[in-house]
Each structure stands twice: as C-alpha cells, then as structure tokens.
Coordinates of C-alpha atoms (C1' of nucleotides) in Angstrom, one line a residue:
Chain A
M1 CA 102.0 -103.1 -113.3
Q2 CA 104.1 -105.1 -111.1
K3 CA 103.6 -104.5 -107.2
E4 CA 106.7 -102.7 -105.2
K5 CA 108.9 -105.0 -103.4
S6 CA 109.4 -104.5 -100.1
T7 CA 110.9 -106.6 -97.5
I8 CA 109.5 -104.8 -94.3
I9 CA 106.2 -106.2 -94.8
A10 CA 106.3 -109.9 -95.0
H11 CA 105.9 -111.5 -98.0
D12 CA 103.2 -111.3 -100.6
Q13 CA 102.9 -114.6 -102.9
E14 CA 102.1 -112.7 -106.2
I15 CA 105.7 -111.6 -106.2
F16 CA 107.8 -113.3 -104.1
I17 CA 108.9 -116.6 -103.9
P18 CA 106.9 -118.2 -100.8
N19 CA 109.5 -120.1 -99.0
I20 CA 112.7 -118.4 -100.1
S21 CA 114.5 -116.1 -98.0
V22 CA 117.9 -114.3 -98.1
D23 CA 119.3 -113.3 -94.4
C24 CA 122.2 -111.3 -94.3
I25 CA 124.6 -110.6 -91.4
I26 CA 125.7 -107.2 -92.0
L27 CA 129.6 -105.9 -90.7
A28 CA 131.1 -103.0 -89.9
F29 CA 133.2 -101.1 -87.9
H30 CA 132.9 -98.3 -85.5
G31 CA 134.4 -96.2 -82.4
G32 CA 137.3 -99.9 -82.5
R33 CA 134.2 -102.4 -82.5
L34 CA 132.8 -104.9 -85.1
K35 CA 129.3 -103.9 -85.2
T36 CA 126.4 -106.3 -87.1
L37 CA 123.4 -104.7 -87.7
L38 CA 120.0 -106.1 -86.6
C39 CA 116.4 -105.7 -87.1
K40 CA 112.8 -106.0 -85.3
F41 CA 109.4 -104.9 -86.0
K42 CA 108.1 -102.7 -83.5
V43 CA 105.0 -104.3 -82.1
S44 CA 107.5 -107.1 -81.2
D45 CA 110.5 -107.5 -79.0
R46 CA 112.8 -110.2 -80.6
W47 CA 115.5 -108.8 -83.1
M48 CA 116.4 -110.6 -86.1
L49 CA 118.5 -110.1 -89.4
P50 CA 118.2 -108.2 -91.7
G51 CA 116.5 -110.2 -94.7
G52 CA 113.2 -110.6 -97.0
F53 CA 112.1 -112.9 -99.6
V54 CA 113.4 -114.0 -103.0
G55 CA 111.6 -112.1 -105.7
K56 CA 109.6 -114.6 -108.7
D57 CA 111.7 -112.3 -110.9
E58 CA 114.8 -111.5 -109.1
D59 CA 117.9 -113.8 -108.4
P60 CA 119.3 -114.0 -104.6
D61 CA 121.9 -112.0 -105.3
E62 CA 119.5 -109.0 -107.0
A63 CA 117.3 -109.5 -103.4
V64 CA 120.1 -109.6 -100.9
L65 CA 121.3 -106.1 -102.5
R66 CA 117.5 -104.6 -102.3
V67 CA 117.4 -105.7 -98.3
L68 CA 120.7 -104.2 -98.0
K69 CA 119.5 -101.1 -100.0
E70 CA 116.7 -100.6 -97.5
R71 CA 117.9 -100.8 -94.2
T72 CA 121.6 -98.7 -95.1
G73 CA 121.0 -97.0 -98.1
L74 CA 123.6 -98.4 -100.6
D75 CA 123.9 -99.4 -103.4
D76 CA 127.3 -101.1 -104.3
V77 CA 128.3 -103.4 -101.4
Y78 CA 130.5 -106.0 -100.5
C79 CA 127.7 -109.3 -100.6
K80 CA 128.9 -113.2 -100.1
Q81 CA 126.7 -115.8 -99.3
F82 CA 127.9 -118.5 -97.3
Y83 CA 126.0 -120.9 -96.0
F84 CA 122.2 -122.4 -96.6
F85 CA 119.9 -122.8 -93.3
G86 CA 116.2 -125.1 -94.2
K87 CA 116.3 -127.9 -91.3
K88 CA 112.5 -128.9 -90.8
G89 CA 112.3 -127.5 -87.3
R90 CA 114.4 -124.2 -87.5
I91 CA 110.9 -121.4 -87.7
K92 CA 109.3 -122.3 -84.7
P93 CA 106.0 -122.4 -85.8
D94 CA 104.2 -119.9 -83.0
E95 CA 107.3 -117.9 -83.3
N96 CA 106.4 -117.7 -87.1
E97 CA 103.1 -117.4 -86.7
E98 CA 103.1 -114.4 -84.1
M99 CA 105.2 -112.6 -86.2
L100 CA 103.3 -113.1 -89.5
K101 CA 99.9 -112.6 -88.2
R102 CA 100.9 -109.1 -87.5
F103 CA 101.8 -108.3 -91.0
Y104 CA 101.1 -111.1 -93.5
V105 CA 99.3 -109.6 -96.7
A106 CA 96.3 -112.2 -97.1
P107 CA 97.4 -114.3 -100.3
S108 CA 95.2 -113.6 -103.2
N109 CA 95.8 -116.5 -104.8
G110 CA 94.3 -119.2 -102.6
H111 CA 98.2 -120.5 -101.5
Q112 CA 99.0 -121.1 -98.0
S113 CA 101.8 -120.2 -95.8
P114 CA 103.9 -122.5 -96.5
N115 CA 105.6 -123.9 -92.9
R116 CA 109.3 -124.4 -94.7
Y117 CA 111.8 -121.9 -95.1
I118 CA 115.3 -122.1 -96.7
S119 CA 117.0 -119.3 -95.4
L120 CA 120.0 -118.3 -97.9
G121 CA 122.6 -116.8 -95.8
Y122 CA 125.0 -114.0 -96.3
Y123 CA 127.7 -111.6 -95.1
S124 CA 127.5 -108.3 -96.6
L125 CA 131.0 -105.8 -95.0
I126 CA 130.1 -102.2 -95.4
K127 CA 131.9 -98.9 -94.0
Y128 CA 130.0 -97.7 -91.3
G129 CA 130.0 -94.3 -92.3
E130 CA 128.8 -94.4 -95.6
A131 CA 125.3 -96.2 -94.3
H132 CA 122.5 -94.3 -93.3
V133 CA 120.2 -96.7 -91.2
V134 CA 117.0 -95.3 -90.7
A135 CA 114.2 -96.9 -88.8
H136 CA 110.6 -97.6 -91.0
E137 CA 107.7 -97.1 -90.2
Y138 CA 107.5 -101.0 -88.7
E139 CA 110.7 -101.5 -87.9
D140 CA 114.0 -100.8 -85.5
V141 CA 117.5 -100.8 -87.0
E142 CA 119.9 -100.9 -84.7
W143 CA 124.0 -101.5 -84.7
F144 CA 125.1 -104.0 -82.2
D145 CA 128.4 -105.0 -81.0
I146 CA 129.4 -108.6 -82.0
N147 CA 130.3 -109.4 -78.5
E148 CA 126.5 -108.1 -77.0
I149 CA 124.1 -109.9 -79.3
P150 CA 120.8 -110.0 -78.0
P151 CA 118.9 -113.3 -78.3
L152 CA 117.4 -114.0 -82.0
Y153 CA 114.6 -114.9 -84.1
A154 CA 114.2 -118.4 -84.7
D155 CA 117.9 -119.7 -85.7
H156 CA 119.2 -116.6 -86.5
S157 CA 121.7 -116.4 -84.2
E158 CA 123.1 -119.5 -85.5
I159 CA 122.8 -118.1 -88.6
L160 CA 125.3 -115.3 -87.2
N161 CA 127.7 -117.7 -85.6
T162 CA 128.0 -119.4 -88.7
A163 CA 128.8 -116.5 -90.8
I164 CA 131.5 -115.3 -88.4
Q165 CA 133.1 -119.0 -88.2
T166 CA 133.2 -119.1 -92.4
I167 CA 135.1 -115.3 -92.5
R168 CA 137.6 -116.6 -89.7
K169 CA 138.4 -119.9 -92.2
Q170 CA 138.8 -117.9 -95.0
I171 CA 140.4 -114.8 -93.6
G172 CA 142.8 -114.9 -96.2
F173 CA 140.4 -114.2 -98.8
V174 CA 138.0 -112.2 -97.4
P175 CA 139.2 -108.4 -97.3
V176 CA 138.0 -107.6 -94.0
G177 CA 140.0 -104.3 -93.9
Y178 CA 139.4 -103.0 -97.9
E179 CA 135.4 -104.0 -97.3
L180 CA 135.3 -102.8 -93.6
L181 CA 137.6 -99.5 -93.1
P182 CA 137.3 -96.1 -94.8
E183 CA 140.0 -94.5 -97.1
K184 CA 142.8 -93.5 -94.6
F185 CA 142.8 -95.8 -91.3
T186 CA 145.6 -97.2 -88.9
M187 CA 147.1 -99.8 -88.8
P188 CA 145.7 -100.7 -84.9
E189 CA 142.1 -100.0 -86.3
L190 CA 143.4 -102.6 -89.2
R191 CA 144.3 -105.2 -86.2
T192 CA 141.3 -104.9 -83.7
I193 CA 139.0 -105.7 -87.5
Y194 CA 140.8 -109.2 -87.3
E195 CA 140.7 -109.9 -83.7
A196 CA 137.3 -109.2 -83.4
I197 CA 136.7 -111.7 -86.3
L198 CA 139.4 -114.2 -85.0
G199 CA 138.3 -113.9 -81.6
R200 CA 141.7 -113.3 -79.8
E201 CA 144.7 -110.9 -79.5
L202 CA 147.1 -110.1 -82.2
D203 CA 151.2 -109.2 -82.2
R204 CA 150.6 -105.6 -82.9
R205 CA 154.1 -105.9 -83.9
N206 CA 154.2 -109.0 -86.2
F207 CA 150.7 -108.3 -87.5
Q208 CA 152.3 -105.1 -88.7
R209 CA 155.5 -106.2 -90.9
K210 CA 152.6 -109.0 -92.0
M211 CA 150.0 -106.8 -93.5
L212 CA 153.0 -104.3 -95.1
S213 CA 154.8 -107.4 -96.6
I214 CA 151.4 -108.4 -98.6
G215 CA 151.9 -105.2 -100.7
F216 CA 148.2 -104.2 -100.6
I217 CA 148.5 -101.6 -97.9
Q218 CA 150.7 -98.2 -98.3
P219 CA 151.5 -95.9 -96.0
L220 CA 150.3 -92.1 -96.3
N221 CA 152.3 -89.2 -95.2
E222 CA 150.5 -88.3 -91.9
T223 CA 149.3 -89.0 -88.2
R224 CA 145.9 -89.5 -86.1
R225 CA 146.2 -87.7 -82.8
A226 CA 144.5 -90.4 -80.3
G227 CA 145.5 -89.4 -76.8
A228 CA 147.9 -89.2 -74.8
H229 CA 150.7 -91.2 -76.7
K230 CA 152.5 -91.2 -80.3
S231 CA 149.6 -90.8 -83.1
P232 CA 149.5 -93.1 -85.4
N233 CA 150.4 -93.5 -88.9
L234 CA 147.8 -93.7 -91.5
Y235 CA 147.2 -96.0 -94.5
S236 CA 145.5 -96.7 -97.0
F237 CA 144.9 -99.5 -99.5
I238 CA 146.5 -99.4 -103.1
K239 CA 142.5 -100.3 -104.5
D240 CA 143.6 -101.5 -107.7
K241 CA 146.1 -104.6 -106.3
Y242 CA 143.1 -105.1 -104.2
E243 CA 140.7 -105.4 -106.9
Y244 CA 142.7 -107.4 -109.3
A245 CA 143.2 -109.6 -106.1
E246 CA 139.2 -109.7 -105.5
K247 CA 138.0 -109.8 -109.0
N248 CA 140.5 -112.7 -109.5
G249 CA 139.9 -114.9 -106.4
I250 CA 143.5 -115.2 -105.3
Q251 CA 144.0 -115.4 -101.6
I252 CA 144.9 -111.9 -100.3
M253 CA 147.4 -113.4 -97.7
S254 CA 147.5 -116.7 -95.7
N255 CA 145.1 -118.1 -93.3
N256 CA 147.3 -118.4 -90.6
F257 CA 147.4 -115.9 -87.7
Chain B
M1 CA 99.2 -143.2 -96.6
Q2 CA 102.5 -141.2 -97.5
K3 CA 103.6 -141.8 -100.9
E4 CA 107.0 -142.5 -101.4
K5 CA 109.6 -140.3 -102.4
S6 CA 111.6 -140.8 -105.6
T7 CA 113.9 -138.4 -107.1
I8 CA 114.3 -140.4 -110.1
I9 CA 110.6 -139.3 -111.5
A10 CA 110.7 -136.0 -111.6
H11 CA 108.8 -134.7 -108.7
D12 CA 105.4 -134.6 -107.3
Q13 CA 103.9 -131.6 -105.2
E14 CA 102.5 -133.0 -103.1
I15 CA 105.2 -134.5 -101.4
F16 CA 108.0 -132.4 -103.1
I17 CA 108.4 -129.0 -101.9
P18 CA 107.9 -127.1 -105.8
N19 CA 111.6 -125.3 -106.3
I20 CA 114.1 -126.6 -104.1
S21 CA 116.2 -129.2 -105.4
V22 CA 119.7 -130.7 -104.0
D23 CA 122.4 -131.6 -106.1
C24 CA 125.6 -133.3 -104.9
I25 CA 128.8 -133.6 -106.9
I26 CA 129.3 -137.9 -105.7
L27 CA 133.4 -137.8 -105.4
A28 CA 135.1 -141.1 -105.5
F29 CA 139.0 -142.4 -105.8
H30 CA 139.4 -145.6 -108.7
G31 CA 142.3 -146.9 -110.7
G32 CA 144.3 -144.2 -109.7
R33 CA 141.8 -140.9 -110.8
L34 CA 139.7 -139.1 -109.2
K35 CA 135.4 -140.0 -110.1
T36 CA 132.2 -138.1 -110.1
L37 CA 129.2 -140.2 -110.6
L38 CA 126.9 -138.5 -112.7
C39 CA 123.6 -139.4 -114.1
K40 CA 121.3 -139.7 -117.3
F41 CA 117.6 -140.1 -118.6
K42 CA 117.8 -142.6 -120.9
V43 CA 115.1 -140.8 -123.2
S44 CA 118.0 -137.5 -122.8
D45 CA 121.5 -137.3 -124.0
R46 CA 122.3 -135.0 -121.0
W47 CA 124.6 -135.8 -118.1
M48 CA 123.2 -133.9 -114.9
L49 CA 124.3 -134.1 -111.2
P50 CA 122.7 -136.7 -109.2
G51 CA 120.2 -134.8 -107.5
G52 CA 116.5 -134.5 -106.4
F53 CA 113.8 -132.1 -104.8
V54 CA 113.4 -131.6 -101.0
G55 CA 110.3 -133.3 -99.6
K56 CA 108.0 -131.3 -97.2
D57 CA 108.9 -133.4 -94.4
E58 CA 112.7 -133.5 -94.9
D59 CA 115.6 -131.5 -94.2
P60 CA 117.7 -130.5 -97.2
D61 CA 120.4 -132.8 -95.4
E62 CA 117.8 -135.8 -94.9
A63 CA 117.3 -135.1 -98.8
V64 CA 120.8 -135.4 -99.8
L65 CA 121.1 -138.3 -98.3
R66 CA 118.3 -140.1 -99.8
V67 CA 119.6 -138.9 -103.5
L68 CA 122.8 -141.0 -102.4
K69 CA 121.4 -143.7 -101.0
E70 CA 118.9 -144.1 -104.3
R71 CA 122.4 -144.0 -106.1
T72 CA 124.6 -145.9 -104.4
G73 CA 122.9 -147.6 -101.8
L74 CA 125.5 -146.2 -99.2
D75 CA 123.9 -144.5 -95.9
D76 CA 126.1 -143.1 -93.5
V77 CA 128.1 -140.7 -96.4
Y78 CA 130.3 -137.9 -95.8
C79 CA 128.1 -135.1 -96.9
K80 CA 128.3 -131.0 -96.5
Q81 CA 126.8 -128.6 -98.7
F82 CA 129.0 -126.0 -100.5
Y83 CA 126.8 -123.6 -101.9
F84 CA 123.2 -122.4 -103.6
F85 CA 122.9 -121.8 -107.1
G86 CA 119.5 -119.9 -107.8
K87 CA 119.9 -117.4 -110.7
K88 CA 116.7 -116.3 -112.8
G89 CA 117.8 -118.2 -116.0
R90 CA 120.1 -121.4 -114.6
I91 CA 117.9 -123.6 -116.3
K92 CA 116.8 -122.7 -120.1
P93 CA 112.7 -123.1 -119.7
D94 CA 112.9 -125.4 -123.1
E95 CA 116.6 -127.3 -121.6
N96 CA 113.6 -128.1 -119.0
E97 CA 110.4 -128.5 -120.7
E98 CA 112.0 -131.5 -122.5
M99 CA 113.1 -132.7 -119.5
L100 CA 109.6 -132.6 -117.2
K101 CA 107.6 -133.0 -120.2
R102 CA 108.8 -137.1 -120.2
F103 CA 108.8 -137.1 -116.5
Y104 CA 106.7 -135.0 -114.2
V105 CA 103.8 -137.0 -112.9
A106 CA 101.1 -134.4 -113.5
P107 CA 100.4 -132.2 -110.1
S108 CA 97.2 -133.3 -108.4
N109 CA 96.2 -129.9 -107.1
G110 CA 96.6 -127.6 -109.3
H111 CA 99.8 -126.6 -109.0
Q112 CA 102.2 -125.7 -112.0
S113 CA 105.6 -126.0 -112.6
P114 CA 107.5 -123.7 -111.3
N115 CA 110.4 -122.1 -113.0
R116 CA 112.1 -120.6 -111.0
Y117 CA 114.7 -123.5 -109.3
I118 CA 117.3 -122.9 -106.3
S119 CA 119.8 -125.7 -106.2
L120 CA 121.3 -126.5 -103.2
G121 CA 124.8 -127.3 -103.8
Y122 CA 126.4 -130.5 -101.7
Y123 CA 129.4 -132.7 -101.9
S124 CA 130.2 -136.0 -100.9
L125 CA 133.1 -137.8 -100.6
I126 CA 132.6 -142.1 -100.8
K127 CA 134.8 -145.1 -100.6
Y128 CA 134.6 -146.5 -104.5
G129 CA 134.6 -150.1 -103.6
E130 CA 132.0 -150.1 -101.0
A131 CA 129.5 -148.0 -103.7
H132 CA 126.9 -150.1 -105.5
V133 CA 126.0 -147.9 -108.6
V134 CA 123.0 -149.4 -109.9
A135 CA 121.0 -147.9 -113.4
H136 CA 117.2 -147.8 -112.8
E137 CA 114.4 -148.0 -115.2
Y138 CA 114.9 -144.3 -116.4
E139 CA 118.1 -143.2 -115.7
D140 CA 121.5 -144.2 -116.3
V141 CA 124.3 -144.1 -113.8
E142 CA 127.7 -144.1 -114.3
W143 CA 131.4 -142.8 -112.8
F144 CA 132.6 -140.2 -114.8
D145 CA 137.3 -139.2 -114.6
I146 CA 137.1 -135.6 -112.4
N147 CA 139.3 -134.8 -115.7
E148 CA 136.6 -135.8 -118.4
I149 CA 133.3 -134.9 -117.9
P150 CA 131.0 -134.2 -120.7
P151 CA 128.7 -131.6 -121.3
L152 CA 125.9 -131.3 -118.7
Y153 CA 122.8 -130.4 -118.6
A154 CA 121.6 -126.6 -117.4
D155 CA 124.4 -125.6 -115.2
H156 CA 126.1 -128.4 -113.6
S157 CA 129.3 -127.6 -115.0
E158 CA 129.3 -124.6 -113.4
I159 CA 128.0 -126.3 -109.7
L160 CA 130.5 -128.9 -110.3
N161 CA 133.4 -126.5 -111.0
T162 CA 132.2 -124.5 -108.1
A163 CA 132.6 -127.3 -105.8
I164 CA 136.0 -128.5 -107.0
Q165 CA 137.0 -124.8 -106.1
T166 CA 135.6 -124.8 -102.5
I167 CA 137.3 -128.1 -101.9
R168 CA 140.3 -127.0 -103.3
K169 CA 140.3 -123.9 -100.8
Q170 CA 139.3 -125.9 -98.1
I171 CA 141.5 -128.4 -98.2
G172 CA 143.4 -128.4 -94.9
F173 CA 139.4 -128.9 -93.4
V174 CA 138.5 -132.0 -95.7
P175 CA 139.1 -135.1 -94.7
V176 CA 139.6 -136.3 -98.1
G177 CA 142.1 -138.9 -98.1
Y178 CA 140.0 -140.1 -94.9
E179 CA 136.4 -140.3 -96.8
L180 CA 138.0 -141.8 -100.4
L181 CA 140.2 -144.1 -99.3
P182 CA 139.7 -147.8 -98.4
E183 CA 141.6 -148.9 -95.0
K184 CA 144.6 -149.5 -96.3
F185 CA 146.4 -147.0 -98.5
T186 CA 149.2 -146.0 -100.3
M187 CA 150.9 -142.4 -100.0
P188 CA 150.7 -142.6 -103.5
E189 CA 147.6 -142.7 -103.6
L190 CA 146.8 -140.5 -101.0
R191 CA 149.3 -138.2 -102.7
T192 CA 147.3 -138.5 -106.0
I193 CA 143.9 -137.4 -105.0
Y194 CA 145.6 -134.4 -103.6
E195 CA 146.9 -133.5 -107.0
A196 CA 144.2 -134.5 -108.5
I197 CA 142.0 -131.9 -106.2
L198 CA 144.5 -129.8 -106.2
G199 CA 145.0 -129.2 -110.4
R200 CA 148.6 -129.8 -109.6
E201 CA 151.8 -131.9 -109.1
L202 CA 153.3 -132.6 -105.3
D203 CA 156.6 -133.0 -104.5
R204 CA 156.6 -137.1 -103.8
R205 CA 158.9 -136.5 -100.5
N206 CA 157.6 -133.3 -99.0
F207 CA 154.2 -135.0 -99.5
Q208 CA 154.9 -137.8 -97.7
R209 CA 156.9 -136.0 -94.8
K210 CA 153.7 -133.6 -94.8
M211 CA 151.4 -136.5 -94.4
L212 CA 152.9 -138.2 -91.9
S213 CA 154.1 -135.5 -89.6
I214 CA 150.4 -134.4 -88.9
G215 CA 150.3 -137.7 -86.8
F216 CA 147.0 -139.1 -88.5
I217 CA 148.3 -142.0 -90.3
Q218 CA 150.4 -144.8 -89.5
P219 CA 152.1 -147.1 -91.2
L220 CA 151.3 -151.2 -91.3
N221 CA 154.1 -153.7 -91.6
E222 CA 152.4 -154.4 -95.3
T223 CA 153.3 -153.7 -98.8
R224 CA 151.4 -154.0 -102.0
R225 CA 152.4 -155.4 -105.2
A226 CA 152.0 -153.2 -107.9
G227 CA 154.2 -152.8 -110.9
A228 CA 157.7 -153.6 -112.0
H229 CA 159.2 -150.9 -109.0
K230 CA 159.5 -150.9 -105.6
S231 CA 156.4 -151.9 -103.5
P232 CA 154.7 -148.9 -101.6
N233 CA 154.1 -149.7 -98.0
L234 CA 150.6 -149.5 -97.2
Y235 CA 149.2 -146.7 -94.4
S236 CA 146.2 -146.4 -92.3
F237 CA 144.5 -143.5 -90.7
I238 CA 144.1 -143.4 -87.0
K239 CA 140.8 -143.3 -86.6
D240 CA 139.8 -141.9 -83.4
K241 CA 142.5 -138.9 -84.1
Y242 CA 140.4 -138.0 -87.6
E243 CA 136.9 -138.6 -86.1
Y244 CA 137.3 -136.5 -83.2
A245 CA 139.0 -133.6 -85.6
E246 CA 136.0 -134.0 -87.8
K247 CA 134.1 -133.6 -85.0
N248 CA 135.2 -130.2 -83.6
G249 CA 135.6 -128.9 -86.6
I250 CA 139.8 -129.0 -86.5
Q251 CA 141.8 -127.6 -89.4
I252 CA 143.8 -131.4 -90.2
M253 CA 146.6 -129.5 -91.7
S254 CA 147.5 -126.9 -93.0
N255 CA 146.1 -124.9 -96.3
N256 CA 149.8 -124.8 -98.4
F257 CA 150.9 -127.2 -100.6
Chain C
dT1 C1' 171.0 -155.3 -115.2
dC2 C1' 167.9 -151.5 -116.1
dA3 C1' 164.3 -148.7 -116.1
dA4 C1' 160.2 -147.4 -113.1
dA5 C1' 158.5 -146.0 -108.6
dA6 C1' 159.3 -146.0 -104.0
dG7 C1' 162.0 -144.7 -99.4
dT8 C1' 165.1 -141.7 -96.5
dG9 C1' 167.8 -137.5 -95.9
dT10 C1' 170.1 -132.5 -96.3
dT11 C1' 170.3 -127.8 -97.3
dA12 C1' 168.6 -123.2 -97.9
dG13 C1' 165.5 -119.8 -97.1
dC14 C1' 161.0 -117.8 -96.0
dA15 C1' 157.2 -117.0 -92.9
dC16 C1' 156.0 -117.1 -88.0
dT17 C1' 156.9 -116.0 -83.0
dA18 C1' 158.2 -114.1 -78.9
dC19 C1' 160.7 -110.4 -77.8
dA20 C1' 163.4 -106.1 -76.4
dC21 C1' 163.9 -101.3 -77.4
dC22 C1' 162.7 -96.9 -79.3
dC23 C1' 159.6 -92.7 -80.2
dA24 C1' 156.1 -89.3 -79.4
dT25 C1' 152.0 -87.5 -76.8
dG26 C1' 149.4 -86.1 -72.7
dC27 C1' 148.9 -85.4 -67.7
Chain D
dG1 C1' 158.6 -87.6 -65.6
dC2 C1' 155.7 -91.3 -66.3
dA3 C1' 152.5 -93.5 -67.9
dT4 C1' 150.3 -95.3 -72.5
dG5 C1' 150.6 -96.7 -76.9
dG6 C1' 152.5 -96.8 -81.5
dG7 C1' 157.1 -97.7 -84.6
dT8 C1' 161.4 -101.1 -85.5
dG9 C1' 164.3 -104.3 -85.1
dT10 C1' 166.6 -109.4 -84.1
dA11 C1' 167.0 -113.8 -83.0
dG12 C1' 165.5 -118.5 -82.6
dT13 C1' 162.3 -122.2 -84.6
dG14 C1' 159.6 -124.6 -87.1
dC15 C1' 157.3 -125.3 -92.1
dT16 C1' 158.4 -125.5 -97.2
dA17 C1' 161.0 -126.4 -101.4
dA18 C1' 164.3 -128.3 -104.0
dC19 C1' 166.9 -131.8 -104.9
dA20 C1' 170.3 -136.6 -104.3
dC21 C1' 170.7 -140.9 -102.5
dT22 C1' 169.3 -145.3 -102.1
dT23 C1' 165.9 -149.8 -102.4
dT24 C1' 162.8 -152.8 -104.5
dT25 C1' 160.5 -155.2 -108.3
dG26 C1' 159.8 -157.0 -113.1
dA27 C1' 161.1 -157.5 -117.7

DNA sequence: TCAAAAGTGTTAGCACTACACCCATGC
DNA sequence: GCATGGGTGTAGTGCTAACACTTTTGA
C-alpha cells in the first residue's frame, strides 16, 4: 500500500521526486481587493507560497491540483504553469535547513536531502467564496492583499512578481474575470481586477465599452445596492462562449489597455 | 578534479542532476527560410532536440548555454525558457531504454536511471552565419526547415510546437529580427521571418511601414542585388534602442499583425 | 519590353482616448 | 440639494487593412 501524499510535512523520498517542487500563486478577489494565499509553518515566522513536492507517480499538473485541494478544498480549478526557477542559490542552505530540520521525514533509503531544487511555478485563479481555507496542524494559511505581501521564504517574492508580470503580459489570454468573479458581478468589480493586475487605473467608461464589445458578457436585469450612489448593474459571463475560447486558446481580447 | 560535462554521452549521475534536462529549440534564418537545429545519435534513426542534463553545480540557464555552445560554438546567445514538460508518460520506457542502453555511462554510486524526467524548454535565436555546426563522434547535427520537421523522439514535436506557439503569442516582446538577422538585412527578409513564425502571409507594404514606425530600424544607403527585379534596400537595427528595450522588458511593438 | 519584386502613397474603417453629461441614491 | 459613483454618448486621434501606382533589374 502506498503512503499517502502530504505536502504539509515536507517530503518523503519514497513517494516524492526529491528535487522537484511546485509552487502556486493562488489569486482570488474579495472585498474589492486582489488576494493571494500564503502558508506558514507554525514554528516559523516566514510566509511562503503554497507548494509541495511532485509525487513519483504524478504529473506536475496533478501535484499542483493536490496542493490546491489541500489548501482550498477546491477540485477543478483554473491553473497554469508560467515559469520555472532553478538557480543554484535560490534556496539558501541555512534558511532551508531550518525549515527542513523541523519537518523532514527521515529518508528511508539512504538518500540525502538534495541541495538543488527546481520549482515549477503555477498560478491559479479561484473564486474566493468557494474556497475553504483551513489551517492545518503544522501550518497557517491566510489570504494577503496583493499589495501588502510580507517578506517571503527564499525566492518566493520573485516567483510571485514573475507570476503577476506574466499575467500582465498575457492579459488578453487570461480569463481573470471569468475565474475570479462569482456568477453575478458588477462592472466596477471586473475593472478593479484588471486595475490590480495591470497596476494602474483604467478609464471607467472605456473599460465598460470594451468589455461589453467582446461579447462574452451579458447584462442582467438586476442591480446591487452599494452605498450612497446609483446601484451598479449586474452582469454574467456567457459561459459557452467563454469556455469555447479558453478551450481553443483563442485570445479573449486585445492586450492593450 | 571534476569530470568534464558532456551532454552528448547521456548523463553521469556524479555530476548531473539525474532527472532534470534542458531541451532547446534553436532557431536561425537562412536562404529565406526559418530553420531549427536537430540532433541524432548516429546509431539511432530518431532526430531529437538539442538538449542535455543539468549539472549539479550549474543553473538551468547555464546548462542550456553549454548545450548551445557544444552544438553551435556560440557563446552569448539569446535564450529564453518558455515551458516545462514533466508528464508521467512523456518519455516512453522502451524508447528511452533503447537510447540509454547505447550511451548510458554506468552510474558509479548505485543510483538507478530514473524513469521520471522533467524537461525544461528553452528557445534560442541565433545568427545562422555565426554558428559552427559540427557533428560529434556519436551525434549528427543538422538544420531543418521549420516546415519540414521529421518525426521526433518522445514528445519533442510537442515541445517544438509549444515553442513556436509561445513566440507567436509574445511576438511583440521577442526580438526575432534583431537576433536572427545579420547586421545588414532587407525588409523582405525581416518580413519572411515574421511570416514563418506567424504562419501566414503579411502585407508587404503595411509591414514595412509598421517596422519603420517603431523607430528601431534605420535604412542604410545601400541595396543588395537579388535577381531580376529592383534591389531591396538594406537596413540595420539601432542597437542601443533595441538593447535598452530588451533589457527593460519593454514591448518592442504591438502583438497585432 | 516584360515579368518579378521592391518602394511609396491613399483611403476607409476601426479602436482607443479623453472627455461631457445624465442618472440614482443616501445623507 | 449635494456628494458620490454608475451609465451613456461623442469627437479626435492613431493604427490597420486593402489597395493602386511607380521603380528597378535581368532575361
């Protein structure tokens, strides 16, 4: 019988490839802000990206989904690789040792903990309301505002930045709205997501026109109360069209904002 | 004293990470066609992408440069990672065994050849005229027209296709002309490169206007004899501007053609 | 002189930008 | 009424697509 995989308690060389890990930037939208999920071993004071080693019998893509499932409870999530990180010095020996000393399950076959790690970088887009984030026995898990990220373990800040840069460059191909928003949403919410990713303000009126013109979004005959001003309309994505475009790698819209 | 690395004779587990390889799509432009370099073990009949394992003391980026140096003699080449490949079934055991049986240097420390490989995909842009492609004792090396690729080893066709797709999507960021063309070139040559990568014809006149408008290219007061028709002007890139844009990740031009 | 391929110019249409103006709501 | 924020419209600008015409060269 095979041992059960767990990414939380470091890695066991019987069931994991010893030097290949996946790290995942999990993005969600809540309270008008873009958030990312970070983890921290309870005995440590360093936050890190949710990640784990790749099982000997699993694809990297499967490994990320497992990691995501453990942290968010979600099964079928939008998840894309974007870059790999493998420089010699990317994980400092002392920093790593401190981490592993506490959680390393003694290797059962004489292998040493390798001092070279390749991290496969993924980003994932999930709906905040559907995630069930729970702390584990040894690990804290928390949402952080994308603009208020604490110092991270090893090169994880660089990984996070690279993810955002990548999404920014490919914004026309990435269904950020479709994946991050609930079924019904307002145009200002959608715009806020694009502004957070692009890192600058967008013209409210031009944005609205552009989004409607691509034909993937339909207005609903509802509004939402939201303070001392006109209630914004609610919209929803036209699921068929969106999924067809995603499946066939069709560019959703231009990259120009 | 450390053993010398060679990607040609499979891998030696004393100096290489056993399961991490780099594979590189080397693109060049010659005779009006886009070419890619392929390798073949002389005893085999399968062509494969130039690649090699990553040394225990080297970065993946360094490993590719070593692989490139061995195959082309070039040192400072434009080289970017674009995707990684690590699915369980990507290398079929029998196909791999056949390959390794002939070239595998017996492991000196009891390790087994792993049956899981992660391939780090890079693409590289070089100037055809500067490369010195030489066959090695055990390996043939040859240029292939990008539209006439034979069946390749394992999933190397998929890797090649993914590279082209990636460059296509990011065409506005990739200095294909600057890296593939010699110092002096004609506008039709530049256009041919874009047509080959995009997979369709471009309007001669609009292309010329667009290229000149970005301000990275200057006309020279020379032409080139090229058959029974008007001689095309020669142009050159304005090196400073191009390198500044490349260094700072600035988009060279729009992605729209 | 003719075919082939290169250089230049023109036009219409579309997309993006930058606004002005109106509407709905709570205080 | 007024501040706040959402919805709609419009003129100007620049990019793109589609095309006509001219130039140069070898056969």
